[in-house]
Amino acid sequence: GDSVTQKQGQVTLSEDDFLFINCTYSTTTYPTLFWYVQYPGQGPQLLLKVTTANNKGISRGFEATYDKGTTSFHLQKASVQESDSAVYFCALVINTGNYKYVFGAGTRLKVIA
Amino acid sequence: EAAVTQSPRSKVAVTGGKVTLSCHQTNNHDYMYWYRQDTGHGLRLIHYSYVADSTEKGDIPDGYKASRPSQENFSLILELASLSQTAVYFCASTLSTEVFFGKGTRLTVV
């Protein structure tokens, strides 16, 4: 079936460190891929989106590249700030007549000042 | 700005009692979803709907019912609440790709 895997449950970094959050997916279709961010006490919100047509998404200093060969969609940021502390979800959507979303388990990022 | 409003924001329910979580969206979106969030499990789909008066089962529908009386409103119903249903519940809506989430309802069953 369709699935998204985030193996890192929690990542702790210092300010200005490089961020890398791993995400791999499995599907038989051509998905649109997303990263959502959830700040404390709030619902998830869209961070960036990538389709198979454009391969890369960039938003607020975050970047993710779609790699069909490795079925990966890792999230990166060159220099994190304390305000980036949140939970990050990788997700995909498949259009099978209805829009079906599949979310990863989430990676909690803690940035220490 | 797309808006999804959930009520209540938090609730304590007794085991065996009935609980109704409400969701209202002003986005004119066709699709609405109910997810539950538990630590380590991310977001799991309970029920969803793509048109008023029709609901579909998601990945974990057992113990839950859903109702979509209008395009704007989507409710999640726990007929007999159980301890295992303690979680944070999110409602969401979408027109096609980007999903808009509410702020969540923290449900504690005691």
Coordinates of C-alpha atoms in Angstrom, one line a residue:
Chain A
G1 CA 0.0 0.0 0.0
D2 CA 0.9 3.7 0.0
S3 CA 3.1 4.7 2.8
V4 CA 5.5 7.4 4.1
T5 CA 8.3 6.7 6.4
Q6 CA 10.1 9.1 8.7
K7 CA 12.6 7.2 10.8
Q8 CA 13.8 10.1 12.9
G9 CA 11.5 10.6 15.9
Q10 CA 13.3 13.5 17.3
V11 CA 16.2 15.7 16.2
T12 CA 18.0 18.1 18.5
L13 CA 20.3 20.8 17.0
S14 CA 21.9 24.1 18.0
E15 CA 21.1 27.3 16.3
D16 CA 22.9 27.7 12.9
D17 CA 23.3 23.9 12.5
F18 CA 22.3 22.2 9.3
L19 CA 19.0 20.4 9.3
F20 CA 18.3 17.1 7.5
I21 CA 15.1 15.2 8.0
N22 CA 14.8 11.9 6.2
C23 CA 11.6 10.9 4.4
T24 CA 10.9 8.0 2.0
Y25 CA 7.7 7.0 0.4
S26 CA 6.1 4.0 -1.3
T27 CA 3.3 4.3 -3.9
T28 CA 2.4 2.9 -7.3
T29 CA 1.2 6.2 -8.5
Y30 CA 2.7 9.6 -9.2
P31 CA 2.3 11.5 -6.0
T32 CA 2.4 15.1 -5.0
L33 CA 4.7 15.4 -2.0
F34 CA 4.4 17.8 1.0
W35 CA 6.1 18.9 4.1
Y36 CA 3.9 20.1 6.8
V37 CA 5.0 21.8 10.0
Q38 CA 3.2 21.8 13.3
Y39 CA 3.9 24.4 16.0
P40 CA 2.9 23.7 19.6
G41 CA -0.8 24.0 20.2
Q42 CA -1.6 24.3 16.5
G43 CA -2.7 22.1 13.6
P44 CA -0.2 21.2 10.9
Q45 CA 0.3 23.8 8.2
L46 CA 1.8 23.5 4.7
L47 CA 5.5 24.2 4.6
L48 CA 6.2 23.3 1.0
K49 CA 4.9 21.2 -1.9
V50 CA 6.6 19.3 -4.7
T51 CA 5.2 17.6 -7.8
T52 CA 6.8 15.2 -10.1
A53 CA 7.0 18.1 -12.6
N54 CA 9.1 20.6 -10.7
N55 CA 11.1 18.2 -8.4
K56 CA 12.1 20.8 -5.8
G57 CA 10.2 22.9 -3.3
I58 CA 11.6 25.9 -1.3
S59 CA 10.0 27.8 1.4
R60 CA 11.2 29.9 4.3
G61 CA 14.7 28.7 3.9
F62 CA 13.6 25.0 3.8
E63 CA 14.2 22.9 0.8
A64 CA 13.1 19.5 -0.3
T65 CA 13.9 17.6 -3.5
Y66 CA 11.9 14.8 -5.0
D67 CA 14.1 11.8 -6.0
K68 CA 12.1 9.3 -7.9
G69 CA 15.0 6.9 -8.0
T70 CA 15.4 6.6 -4.3
T71 CA 11.7 7.5 -3.6
S72 CA 12.9 10.1 -1.1
F73 CA 11.8 13.6 -0.2
H74 CA 14.2 14.8 2.5
L75 CA 13.8 18.2 4.1
Q76 CA 16.9 20.4 4.5
K77 CA 17.7 23.8 5.9
A78 CA 21.2 25.3 5.9
S79 CA 20.9 27.1 9.3
V80 CA 18.2 26.5 11.8
Q81 CA 16.8 28.9 14.4
E82 CA 15.1 28.3 17.7
S83 CA 11.8 29.4 16.1
D84 CA 12.1 26.4 13.8
S85 CA 11.4 24.1 16.7
A86 CA 8.3 22.1 15.7
V87 CA 7.1 18.8 14.4
Y88 CA 7.6 18.2 10.7
F89 CA 5.5 15.8 8.7
C90 CA 6.2 14.4 5.4
A91 CA 3.1 13.5 3.4
L92 CA 1.9 12.5 0.0
V93 CA -1.4 12.8 -1.8
I94 CA -2.7 10.5 -4.4
N95 CA -5.6 11.3 -6.7
T96 CA -7.6 8.1 -7.1
G97 CA -10.8 9.8 -7.8
N98 CA -10.8 11.1 -4.3
Y99 CA -7.8 12.8 -2.7
K100 CA -6.1 10.3 -0.3
Y101 CA -3.4 11.7 2.0
V102 CA -0.8 9.7 3.7
F103 CA 1.3 11.2 6.5
G104 CA 4.5 10.1 8.1
A105 CA 4.9 9.7 11.8
G106 CA 6.5 13.1 12.2
T107 CA 9.9 14.3 13.3
R108 CA 10.1 16.6 16.3
L109 CA 12.8 19.2 15.9
K110 CA 14.2 20.9 18.9
V111 CA 16.6 23.8 18.3
I112 CA 18.7 25.0 21.3
A113 CA 19.7 28.6 21.4
Chain B
E1 CA -7.2 32.7 4.4
A2 CA -8.7 29.3 4.6
A3 CA -10.4 28.6 8.0
V4 CA -11.2 25.4 9.8
T5 CA -12.8 25.7 13.2
Q6 CA -13.1 22.9 15.7
S7 CA -15.1 22.8 18.8
P8 CA -14.6 22.1 21.6
R9 CA -10.9 22.7 21.8
S10 CA -10.6 20.3 24.7
K11 CA -12.9 17.9 26.4
V12 CA -12.9 15.4 29.3
A13 CA -15.3 12.5 28.8
V14 CA -16.2 9.5 30.9
T15 CA -15.8 6.0 29.6
G16 CA -18.9 4.7 27.9
G17 CA -20.2 8.2 27.3
K18 CA -21.1 9.8 24.0
V19 CA -18.8 12.4 22.5
T20 CA -19.3 14.7 19.5
L21 CA -16.5 16.7 18.0
S22 CA -17.6 19.4 15.6
C23 CA -15.8 21.0 12.7
H24 CA -16.8 24.0 10.5
Q25 CA -15.0 25.2 7.4
T26 CA -15.5 28.4 5.5
N27 CA -13.3 27.4 2.6
N28 CA -16.0 26.1 0.3
H29 CA -13.9 22.9 0.1
D30 CA -15.4 19.6 -1.0
Y31 CA -13.2 17.3 1.0
M32 CA -13.1 17.1 4.8
Y33 CA -11.2 14.8 7.1
W34 CA -10.9 13.7 10.7
Y35 CA -7.5 12.6 11.9
R36 CA -6.2 11.6 15.3
Q37 CA -2.7 12.3 16.6
D38 CA -0.9 10.2 19.1
T39 CA 2.7 10.4 20.0
G40 CA 4.8 8.3 17.6
H41 CA 1.9 7.7 15.2
G42 CA 1.7 10.9 13.4
L43 CA -1.7 11.6 11.8
R44 CA -4.1 8.7 11.2
L45 CA -7.2 9.1 9.1
I46 CA -10.4 8.1 10.8
H47 CA -13.2 9.2 8.4
Y48 CA -13.4 11.5 5.5
S49 CA -16.1 13.0 3.2
Y50 CA -16.0 14.4 -0.3
V51 CA -19.6 15.6 -0.5
A52 CA -22.4 16.5 1.9
D53 CA -24.5 13.6 3.3
S54 CA -21.8 11.1 2.5
T55 CA -18.9 9.8 4.6
E56 CA -16.2 7.2 4.0
K57 CA -14.1 5.1 6.4
G58 CA -10.4 6.0 6.7
D59 CA -7.7 3.8 8.1
I60 CA -8.8 3.5 11.7
P61 CA -12.7 3.9 11.7
D62 CA -13.5 1.4 14.5
G63 CA -15.3 3.1 17.4
Y64 CA -16.0 6.3 15.4
K65 CA -18.9 7.5 13.3
A66 CA -18.9 10.6 11.1
S67 CA -21.6 12.9 9.9
R68 CA -21.5 15.5 7.1
P69 CA -24.9 17.3 7.1
S70 CA -23.6 20.2 4.9
Q71 CA -20.6 21.2 2.9
E72 CA -19.4 23.3 5.8
N73 CA -19.9 20.9 8.7
F74 CA -18.3 17.6 9.6
S75 CA -18.7 15.9 12.9
L76 CA -16.9 13.0 14.6
I77 CA -19.0 10.9 17.0
L78 CA -17.8 8.5 19.6
E79 CA -20.9 6.6 20.7
L80 CA -19.1 4.8 23.6
A81 CA -15.9 6.5 24.5
S82 CA -13.0 4.4 25.6
L83 CA -9.7 5.1 27.3
S84 CA -7.9 4.2 24.1
Q85 CA -9.6 7.1 22.3
T86 CA -7.7 9.7 24.4
A87 CA -5.8 11.7 21.7
V88 CA -5.8 15.0 19.9
Y89 CA -8.2 15.1 17.0
F90 CA -7.8 17.3 13.9
C91 CA -10.3 18.2 11.3
A92 CA -9.1 19.3 7.9
S93 CA -10.4 20.4 4.6
T94 CA -9.1 20.6 1.0
L95 CA -10.2 21.5 -2.5
S96 CA -7.6 19.4 -4.2
T97 CA -4.0 19.4 -2.8
E98 CA -3.2 21.7 0.1
V99 CA -4.9 20.5 3.3
F100 CA -6.0 23.1 5.9
F101 CA -6.1 21.9 9.4
G102 CA -8.0 23.1 12.4
K103 CA -6.3 23.8 15.7
G104 CA -7.3 20.4 17.2
T105 CA -9.4 19.0 20.0
R106 CA -7.7 17.4 22.9
L107 CA -9.9 14.6 24.1
T108 CA -9.3 12.9 27.4
V109 CA -11.4 9.9 28.3
V110 CA -11.3 9.0 32.0

